[in-house]
mmCIF file of C-alpha atoms in Angstrom:
data_model
loop_
_atom_site.group_PDB
_atom_site.id
_atom_site.type_symbol
_atom_site.label_atom_id
_atom_site.label_comp_id
_atom_site.label_asym_id
_atom_site.label_seq_id
_atom_site.Cartn_x
_atom_site.Cartn_y
_atom_site.Cartn_z
ATOM 1 C CA UNK A 12 13.196 -18.477 -20.048
ATOM 2 C CA UNK A 13 11.734 -17.413 -16.702
ATOM 3 C CA UNK A 14 15.295 -17.498 -15.233
ATOM 4 C CA UNK A 15 16.403 -15.188 -18.034
ATOM 5 C CA UNK A 16 13.530 -12.734 -17.466
ATOM 6 C CA UNK A 17 14.259 -12.676 -13.703
ATOM 7 C CA UNK A 18 17.904 -12.071 -14.291
ATOM 8 C CA UNK A 19 17.239 -9.201 -16.623
ATOM 9 C CA UNK A 20 14.838 -7.664 -14.122
ATOM 10 C CA UNK A 21 17.359 -8.070 -11.203
ATOM 11 C CA UNK A 22 20.156 -6.609 -13.426
ATOM 12 C CA UNK A 23 17.880 -3.584 -14.146
ATOM 13 C CA UNK A 24 17.180 -3.268 -10.353
ATOM 14 C CA UNK A 25 20.972 -3.225 -9.649
ATOM 15 C CA UNK A 26 21.505 -0.630 -12.397
ATOM 16 C CA UNK A 27 18.745 1.675 -10.974
ATOM 17 C CA UNK A 28 20.158 1.259 -7.476
ATOM 18 C CA UNK A 29 23.724 2.220 -8.633
ATOM 19 C CA UNK A 30 22.154 5.185 -10.480
ATOM 20 C CA UNK A 31 20.285 6.339 -7.124
ATOM 21 C CA UNK A 32 23.793 6.191 -5.429
ATOM 22 C CA UNK A 33 25.640 8.062 -8.188
ATOM 23 C CA UNK A 34 23.150 10.896 -8.988
ATOM 24 C CA UNK A 35 23.266 14.085 -6.946
ATOM 25 C CA UNK A 36 20.167 15.573 -8.450
ATOM 26 C CA UNK A 37 17.243 14.645 -6.077
ATOM 27 C CA UNK A 38 14.602 14.910 -8.809
ATOM 28 C CA UNK A 39 16.379 12.183 -10.762
ATOM 29 C CA UNK A 40 16.687 10.025 -7.605
ATOM 30 C CA UNK A 41 12.833 10.235 -7.035
ATOM 31 C CA UNK A 42 12.141 9.327 -10.643
ATOM 32 C CA UNK A 43 14.757 6.439 -10.360
ATOM 33 C CA UNK A 44 13.039 5.227 -7.133
ATOM 34 C CA UNK A 45 9.814 5.140 -8.976
ATOM 35 C CA UNK A 46 11.410 3.076 -11.751
ATOM 36 C CA UNK A 47 12.755 0.774 -9.049
ATOM 37 C CA UNK A 48 9.345 0.257 -7.685
ATOM 38 C CA UNK A 49 7.963 -0.664 -11.108
ATOM 39 C CA UNK A 50 10.680 -3.092 -11.689
ATOM 40 C CA UNK A 51 10.093 -4.625 -8.231
ATOM 41 C CA UNK A 52 6.384 -4.847 -9.007
ATOM 42 C CA UNK A 53 7.086 -6.716 -12.189
ATOM 43 C CA UNK A 54 9.485 -9.037 -10.443
ATOM 44 C CA UNK A 55 6.791 -9.771 -7.779
ATOM 45 C CA UNK A 56 4.332 -10.544 -10.585
ATOM 46 C CA UNK A 57 6.892 -12.853 -12.161
ATOM 47 C CA UNK A 58 6.908 -14.536 -8.825
ATOM 48 C CA UNK A 59 3.168 -14.970 -8.906
ATOM 49 C CA UNK A 60 2.588 -12.557 -6.012
ATOM 50 C CA UNK A 61 0.186 -10.416 -8.046
ATOM 51 C CA UNK A 62 -1.430 -8.725 -4.979
ATOM 52 C CA UNK A 63 1.875 -7.716 -3.549
ATOM 53 C CA UNK A 64 2.975 -6.532 -7.015
ATOM 54 C CA UNK A 65 -0.262 -4.486 -7.280
ATOM 55 C CA UNK A 66 0.473 -2.715 -3.942
ATOM 56 C CA UNK A 67 4.031 -2.074 -4.817
ATOM 57 C CA UNK A 68 3.082 -0.490 -8.218
ATOM 58 C CA UNK A 69 0.306 1.721 -6.578
ATOM 59 C CA UNK A 70 2.181 2.747 -3.438
ATOM 60 C CA UNK A 71 5.883 2.515 -4.395
ATOM 61 C CA UNK A 72 5.693 3.770 -7.990
ATOM 62 C CA UNK A 73 2.482 5.905 -7.737
ATOM 63 C CA UNK A 74 1.724 7.602 -4.399
ATOM 64 C CA UNK A 75 5.070 7.614 -2.778
ATOM 65 C CA UNK A 76 6.748 9.136 -5.768
ATOM 66 C CA UNK A 77 4.189 11.922 -5.640
ATOM 67 C CA UNK A 78 4.879 12.296 -1.943
ATOM 68 C CA UNK A 79 8.577 12.447 -2.520
ATOM 69 C CA UNK A 80 8.043 15.031 -5.283
ATOM 70 C CA UNK A 81 6.056 17.295 -2.977
ATOM 71 C CA UNK A 82 8.704 16.828 -0.282
ATOM 72 C CA UNK A 83 11.232 17.909 -2.912
ATOM 73 C CA UNK A 84 9.083 21.021 -3.594
ATOM 74 C CA UNK A 85 9.900 21.996 0.010
ATOM 75 C CA UNK A 86 13.710 21.528 -0.261
ATOM 76 C CA UNK A 87 16.577 21.921 -2.569
ATOM 77 C CA UNK A 88 16.778 19.605 -5.609
ATOM 78 C CA UNK A 89 20.542 19.158 -5.386
ATOM 79 C CA UNK A 90 22.000 16.777 -2.740
ATOM 80 C CA UNK A 91 24.391 18.622 -0.410
ATOM 81 C CA UNK A 92 27.985 17.404 -0.542
ATOM 82 C CA UNK A 93 28.943 15.144 2.269
ATOM 83 C CA UNK A 94 30.549 16.771 5.261
ATOM 84 C CA UNK A 95 32.216 13.551 6.481
ATOM 85 C CA UNK A 96 34.059 10.772 4.784
ATOM 86 C CA UNK A 97 31.870 8.091 3.238
ATOM 87 C CA UNK A 98 34.173 5.223 3.976
ATOM 88 C CA UNK A 99 32.574 4.150 7.273
ATOM 89 C CA UNK A 100 28.955 4.170 5.993
ATOM 90 C CA UNK A 101 30.044 2.304 2.885
ATOM 91 C CA UNK A 102 31.777 -0.371 4.956
ATOM 92 C CA UNK A 103 28.773 -0.646 7.118
ATOM 93 C CA UNK A 104 26.320 -0.966 4.107
ATOM 94 C CA UNK A 105 28.690 -3.631 2.392
ATOM 95 C CA UNK A 106 28.997 -5.555 5.764
ATOM 96 C CA UNK A 107 25.178 -5.652 6.090
ATOM 97 C CA UNK A 108 24.736 -6.630 2.562
ATOM 98 C CA UNK A 109 27.288 -9.484 2.936
ATOM 99 C CA UNK A 110 25.437 -10.597 6.104
ATOM 100 C CA UNK A 111 22.138 -10.702 4.140
ATOM 101 C CA UNK A 112 23.678 -12.575 1.239
ATOM 102 C CA UNK A 113 25.236 -15.067 3.839
ATOM 103 C CA UNK A 114 21.764 -15.445 5.218
ATOM 104 C CA UNK A 115 20.254 -16.438 1.903
ATOM 105 C CA UNK A 116 22.487 -19.517 1.789
ATOM 106 C CA UNK A 117 20.362 -21.208 4.412
ATOM 107 C CA UNK A 118 17.064 -20.309 2.688
ATOM 108 C CA UNK A 119 15.217 -23.210 1.003
ATOM 109 C CA UNK A 120 15.013 -23.087 -2.753
ATOM 110 C CA UNK A 121 12.243 -20.919 -4.000
ATOM 111 C CA UNK A 122 8.889 -22.735 -4.182
ATOM 112 C CA UNK A 123 10.237 -26.012 -2.447
ATOM 113 C CA UNK A 124 7.219 -27.933 -1.212
ATOM 114 C CA UNK A 125 9.044 -29.571 1.708
ATOM 115 C CA UNK A 126 9.827 -26.294 3.660
ATOM 116 C CA UNK A 127 8.185 -25.946 7.107
ATOM 117 C CA UNK A 128 6.123 -23.071 5.801
ATOM 118 C CA UNK A 129 4.617 -25.113 3.029
ATOM 119 C CA UNK A 130 4.264 -28.430 4.988
ATOM 120 C CA UNK A 131 2.428 -27.815 8.333
ATOM 121 C CA UNK A 132 -0.163 -25.030 8.510
ATOM 122 C CA UNK A 133 -0.009 -24.333 4.773
ATOM 123 C CA UNK A 134 -1.414 -27.754 3.844
ATOM 124 C CA UNK A 135 -4.164 -27.427 6.537
ATOM 125 C CA UNK A 136 -5.251 -24.182 5.031
ATOM 126 C CA UNK A 137 -5.291 -25.532 1.500
ATOM 127 C CA UNK A 138 -7.208 -28.541 2.520
ATOM 128 C CA UNK A 139 -9.728 -26.877 4.912
ATOM 129 C CA UNK A 140 -10.244 -23.353 3.477
ATOM 130 C CA UNK A 141 -12.683 -24.327 0.698
ATOM 131 C CA UNK A 142 -14.893 -26.732 2.593
ATOM 132 C CA UNK A 143 -14.937 -24.536 5.683
ATOM 133 C CA UNK A 144 -15.268 -21.031 4.263
ATOM 134 C CA UNK A 145 -16.282 -21.653 0.594
ATOM 135 C CA UNK A 146 -14.049 -18.743 -0.487
ATOM 136 C CA UNK A 147 -12.116 -19.863 -3.608
ATOM 137 C CA UNK A 148 -9.149 -17.719 -3.074
ATOM 138 C CA UNK A 149 -7.279 -19.239 -0.149
ATOM 139 C CA UNK A 150 -5.132 -16.083 0.238
ATOM 140 C CA UNK A 151 -8.185 -14.061 1.061
ATOM 141 C CA UNK A 152 -9.712 -16.682 3.384
ATOM 142 C CA UNK A 153 -6.461 -16.989 5.329
ATOM 143 C CA UNK A 154 -5.882 -13.161 5.455
ATOM 144 C CA UNK A 155 -9.429 -12.130 6.353
ATOM 145 C CA UNK A 156 -10.913 -15.168 8.128
ATOM 146 C CA UNK A 157 -8.409 -17.469 9.564
ATOM 147 C CA UNK A 158 -5.997 -14.756 10.498
ATOM 148 C CA UNK A 159 -8.618 -12.034 10.904
ATOM 149 C CA UNK A 160 -6.886 -10.868 14.163
ATOM 150 C CA UNK A 161 -3.612 -10.146 12.248
ATOM 151 C CA UNK A 162 -5.301 -8.228 9.599
ATOM 152 C CA UNK A 163 -7.257 -6.097 12.094
ATOM 153 C CA UNK A 164 -3.856 -5.382 13.682
ATOM 154 C CA UNK A 165 -2.484 -4.389 10.267
ATOM 155 C CA UNK A 166 -5.377 -2.072 9.775
ATOM 156 C CA UNK A 167 -4.712 -0.612 13.115
ATOM 157 C CA UNK A 168 -0.982 -0.252 12.118
ATOM 158 C CA UNK A 169 -1.975 1.729 9.153
ATOM 159 C CA UNK A 170 -4.401 3.940 11.115
ATOM 160 C CA UNK A 171 -1.638 4.609 13.704
ATOM 161 C CA UNK A 172 0.858 5.394 11.123
ATOM 162 C CA UNK A 173 -1.502 7.777 9.452
ATOM 163 C CA UNK A 174 -2.285 9.613 12.737
ATOM 164 C CA UNK A 175 1.447 9.760 13.493
ATOM 165 C CA UNK A 176 2.331 11.384 10.190
ATOM 166 C CA UNK A 177 -0.639 13.810 10.520
ATOM 167 C CA UNK A 178 0.419 14.832 13.974
ATOM 168 C CA UNK A 179 4.011 15.634 12.801
ATOM 169 C CA UNK A 180 2.889 17.507 9.686
ATOM 170 C CA UNK A 181 -0.134 19.375 11.147
ATOM 171 C CA UNK A 182 2.032 20.621 14.098
ATOM 172 C CA UNK A 183 4.780 21.848 11.779
ATOM 173 C CA UNK A 184 2.306 23.589 9.400
ATOM 174 C CA UNK A 185 0.862 25.655 12.272
ATOM 175 C CA UNK A 186 4.345 26.731 13.240
ATOM 176 C CA UNK A 187 4.944 27.656 9.560
ATOM 177 C CA UNK A 188 1.777 29.774 9.449
ATOM 178 C CA UNK A 189 2.985 31.727 12.472
ATOM 179 C CA UNK A 190 6.351 32.362 10.805
ATOM 180 C CA UNK A 191 4.508 33.820 7.710
ATOM 181 C CA UNK A 192 2.656 36.179 9.947
ATOM 182 C CA UNK A 193 5.840 37.712 11.255
ATOM 183 C CA UNK A 194 8.902 38.764 9.272
ATOM 184 C CA UNK A 195 10.740 36.180 7.331
ATOM 185 C CA UNK A 196 14.457 36.050 8.028
ATOM 186 C CA UNK B 9 -1.960 22.268 -14.896
ATOM 187 C CA UNK B 10 -4.403 24.344 -16.847
ATOM 188 C CA UNK B 11 -2.408 24.305 -20.027
ATOM 189 C CA UNK B 12 -1.731 20.628 -20.353
ATOM 190 C CA UNK B 13 -4.696 19.573 -22.494
ATOM 191 C CA UNK B 14 -3.389 16.090 -23.307
ATOM 192 C CA UNK B 15 -2.846 15.246 -19.667
ATOM 193 C CA UNK B 16 -6.148 16.559 -18.602
ATOM 194 C CA UNK B 17 -7.982 14.602 -21.221
ATOM 195 C CA UNK B 18 -6.036 11.425 -20.696
ATOM 196 C CA UNK B 19 -6.416 11.431 -17.007
ATOM 197 C CA UNK B 20 -10.209 12.227 -17.259
ATOM 198 C CA UNK B 21 -10.429 9.061 -19.369
ATOM 199 C CA UNK B 22 -8.279 7.055 -17.056
ATOM 200 C CA UNK B 23 -9.673 7.838 -13.625
ATOM 201 C CA UNK B 24 -13.001 6.086 -14.054
ATOM 202 C CA UNK B 25 -11.141 2.939 -15.223
ATOM 203 C CA UNK B 26 -8.663 3.240 -12.290
ATOM 204 C CA UNK B 27 -11.679 3.381 -9.849
ATOM 205 C CA UNK B 28 -13.443 0.575 -11.644
ATOM 206 C CA UNK B 29 -10.329 -1.630 -11.372
ATOM 207 C CA UNK B 30 -10.083 -0.838 -7.644
ATOM 208 C CA UNK B 31 -13.686 -1.879 -7.148
ATOM 209 C CA UNK B 32 -12.950 -4.987 -9.254
ATOM 210 C CA UNK B 33 -9.884 -5.807 -7.042
ATOM 211 C CA UNK B 34 -11.916 -5.159 -3.942
ATOM 212 C CA UNK B 35 -15.007 -7.240 -4.734
ATOM 213 C CA UNK B 36 -13.246 -9.962 -6.767
ATOM 214 C CA UNK B 37 -10.812 -10.521 -3.757
ATOM 215 C CA UNK B 38 -12.757 -13.693 -2.867
ATOM 216 C CA UNK B 39 -11.921 -15.254 -6.258
ATOM 217 C CA UNK B 40 -8.683 -13.684 -7.595
ATOM 218 C CA UNK B 41 -5.710 -11.849 -6.198
ATOM 219 C CA UNK B 42 -6.635 -8.625 -4.443
ATOM 220 C CA UNK B 43 -8.652 -7.252 -1.419
ATOM 221 C CA UNK B 44 -8.980 -4.265 0.734
ATOM 222 C CA UNK B 45 -5.276 -3.266 0.839
ATOM 223 C CA UNK B 46 -4.723 -3.333 -2.902
ATOM 224 C CA UNK B 47 -8.048 -1.768 -3.749
ATOM 225 C CA UNK B 48 -7.407 1.017 -1.162
ATOM 226 C CA UNK B 49 -4.116 1.941 -2.647
ATOM 227 C CA UNK B 50 -5.423 1.966 -6.188
ATOM 228 C CA UNK B 51 -8.324 4.204 -5.100
ATOM 229 C CA UNK B 52 -5.787 6.509 -3.422
ATOM 230 C CA UNK B 53 -3.585 6.597 -6.523
ATOM 231 C CA UNK B 54 -6.588 7.595 -8.740
ATOM 232 C CA UNK B 55 -7.515 10.474 -6.470
ATOM 233 C CA UNK B 56 -3.957 11.574 -6.155
ATOM 234 C CA UNK B 57 -3.853 11.612 -10.083
ATOM 235 C CA UNK B 58 -6.995 13.776 -10.147
ATOM 236 C CA UNK B 59 -5.369 16.258 -7.590
ATOM 237 C CA UNK B 60 -2.180 16.396 -9.589
ATOM 238 C CA UNK B 61 -4.021 17.317 -12.807
ATOM 239 C CA UNK B 62 -6.905 19.510 -11.519
ATOM 240 C CA UNK B 63 -5.474 20.787 -8.339
ATOM 241 C CA UNK B 64 -5.657 20.058 -4.577
ATOM 242 C CA UNK B 65 -8.626 22.557 -4.163
ATOM 243 C CA UNK B 66 -10.772 20.783 -6.745
ATOM 244 C CA UNK B 67 -9.918 17.459 -5.158
ATOM 245 C CA UNK B 68 -10.774 18.717 -1.608
ATOM 246 C CA UNK B 69 -14.181 19.902 -3.005
ATOM 247 C CA UNK B 70 -14.993 16.421 -3.788
ATOM 248 C CA UNK B 71 -13.445 14.749 -0.634
ATOM 249 C CA UNK B 72 -12.764 17.177 2.266
ATOM 250 C CA UNK B 73 -9.969 16.519 4.666
ATOM 251 C CA UNK B 74 -12.702 16.491 7.487
ATOM 252 C CA UNK B 75 -14.452 13.627 5.752
ATOM 253 C CA UNK B 76 -11.146 11.732 5.485
ATOM 254 C CA UNK B 77 -10.434 12.186 9.177
ATOM 255 C CA UNK B 78 -13.777 10.487 9.868
ATOM 256 C CA UNK B 79 -13.105 7.696 7.321
ATOM 257 C CA UNK B 80 -9.789 6.669 8.640
ATOM 258 C CA UNK B 81 -11.043 5.525 12.088
ATOM 259 C CA UNK B 82 -14.323 4.516 10.692
ATOM 260 C CA UNK B 83 -12.633 1.660 8.682
ATOM 261 C CA UNK B 84 -10.928 0.274 11.761
ATOM 262 C CA UNK B 85 -14.145 0.622 13.625
ATOM 263 C CA UNK B 86 -16.092 -1.387 10.890
ATOM 264 C CA UNK B 87 -13.567 -4.135 11.029
ATOM 265 C CA UNK B 88 -13.538 -4.295 14.885
ATOM 266 C CA UNK B 89 -17.264 -3.812 14.957
ATOM 267 C CA UNK B 90 -17.795 -6.970 12.923
ATOM 268 C CA UNK B 91 -15.718 -8.836 15.583
ATOM 269 C CA UNK B 92 -17.872 -7.298 18.410
ATOM 270 C CA UNK B 93 -20.977 -8.168 16.655
ATOM 271 C CA UNK B 94 -20.095 -11.850 16.190
ATOM 272 C CA UNK B 95 -19.239 -11.644 19.884
ATOM 273 C CA UNK B 96 -22.772 -10.416 20.644
ATOM 274 C CA UNK B 97 -24.261 -13.235 18.403
ATOM 275 C CA UNK B 98 -22.576 -15.714 20.757
ATOM 276 C CA UNK B 99 -19.464 -16.686 18.698
ATOM 277 C CA UNK B 100 -15.766 -15.784 19.095
ATOM 278 C CA UNK B 101 -14.428 -12.456 18.062
ATOM 279 C CA UNK B 102 -14.320 -12.252 14.222
ATOM 280 C CA UNK B 103 -16.103 -15.632 13.892
ATOM 281 C CA UNK B 104 -17.903 -14.968 10.756
ATOM 282 C CA UNK B 105 -19.918 -18.141 10.841
ATOM 283 C CA UNK B 106 -22.236 -16.391 13.369
ATOM 284 C CA UNK B 107 -23.236 -13.768 10.818
ATOM 285 C CA UNK B 108 -25.659 -16.070 8.989
ATOM 286 C CA UNK B 109 -27.691 -18.547 11.157
ATOM 287 C CA UNK B 110 -28.771 -20.731 8.242
ATOM 288 C CA UNK B 111 -25.480 -21.162 6.190
ATOM 289 C CA UNK B 112 -22.117 -20.576 7.871
ATOM 290 C CA UNK B 113 -20.431 -20.140 4.392
ATOM 291 C CA UNK B 114 -22.745 -17.228 3.697
ATOM 292 C CA UNK B 115 -21.614 -15.734 6.966
ATOM 293 C CA UNK B 116 -18.020 -16.228 5.972
ATOM 294 C CA UNK B 117 -18.542 -14.309 2.720
ATOM 295 C CA UNK B 118 -20.344 -11.492 4.506
ATOM 296 C CA UNK B 119 -17.862 -11.256 7.169
ATOM 297 C CA UNK B 120 -14.859 -11.076 4.549
ATOM 298 C CA UNK B 121 -16.836 -8.515 2.588
ATOM 299 C CA UNK B 122 -17.290 -6.183 5.598
ATOM 300 C CA UNK B 123 -13.897 -6.494 6.951
ATOM 301 C CA UNK B 124 -12.370 -5.841 3.424
ATOM 302 C CA UNK B 125 -14.587 -2.752 3.217
ATOM 303 C CA UNK B 126 -13.129 -1.493 6.428
ATOM 304 C CA UNK B 127 -9.622 -2.082 5.236
ATOM 305 C CA UNK B 128 -10.348 -0.281 1.973
ATOM 306 C CA UNK B 129 -11.791 2.731 3.885
ATOM 307 C CA UNK B 130 -8.750 2.970 6.241
ATOM 308 C CA UNK B 131 -6.097 2.449 3.714
ATOM 309 C CA UNK B 132 -7.374 4.744 0.960
ATOM 310 C CA UNK B 133 -8.293 7.624 3.382
ATOM 311 C CA UNK B 134 -5.000 7.422 5.193
ATOM 312 C CA UNK B 135 -3.005 7.557 2.013
ATOM 313 C CA UNK B 136 -5.009 10.424 0.655
ATOM 314 C CA UNK B 137 -4.890 12.450 4.026
ATOM 315 C CA UNK B 138 -1.128 12.108 4.082
ATOM 316 C CA UNK B 139 -1.012 13.334 0.472
ATOM 317 C CA UNK B 140 -3.262 16.284 1.537
ATOM 318 C CA UNK B 141 -0.986 17.319 4.209
ATOM 319 C CA UNK B 142 2.104 16.979 2.245
ATOM 320 C CA UNK B 143 0.658 18.742 -0.827
ATOM 321 C CA UNK B 144 -0.863 21.461 1.340
ATOM 322 C CA UNK B 145 2.453 22.486 2.945
ATOM 323 C CA UNK B 146 3.911 23.777 -0.234
ATOM 324 C CA UNK B 147 1.820 26.769 -0.334
#
């Protein structure tokens, strides 16, 4: 049953991706990428990664769709026709995809308890987390307590990314304001 | 979106529940899935919805960009500050056991709570600030 559910979700994902490639109207592309994120969030929840699913739904389907729409507001809604032949990029994409699929052959079966990631530190965390921290959710105790340094780093990454985007957009807006003062050509 | 009565009424009803859910995800992170990152993006999504329906100006009256510019680094500072505080108390950096001298597990709970609050602040205000600058450029 779960296999069938996942298969249907993955087929939908593939259909949406093909739709994104085929459609030239950028508004439709933004809406389709929102749908892609929602399907991805559902798939993540089906894989029991509820917190990742929540983030995907809020960021991927919610906020970034809005950001893409406001970016669309500043450009054309129709994709410009390609100036060069698409053969080389297509071949590159297919090659990368083939390499990724080849890479999955070596991956352990999903949820296999004997993998390195589930057998060394993972066991330690599961055994020691509740006696040591008394936080029932092991994910939270690993994220915020045992690996607090990493999460501090992640927060710093978000901070840096935010500052970077702001510097780019603020700078451009000031230039735009100057243009509006003069004659528009 | 002055004319869209249904959208306005529905989002007015939805937004309190969105914020409530974000707070639930934030403070229930010790027991169920969730935490600062998830709660932060849900808060940002709720405010973005408000700005979409009632306009960017109305949103900026509630939370001004200047306030967000303070909140983005403040979250990182809260997080790092907890680490420095445990240092001062004699432990390692981010050693939450130091936060409560009687019961280390209370210290752990307090430490995680503070750290997640810092994450929530940085994540939600960064997303909202990026939205502000994007949306503000269209004018």
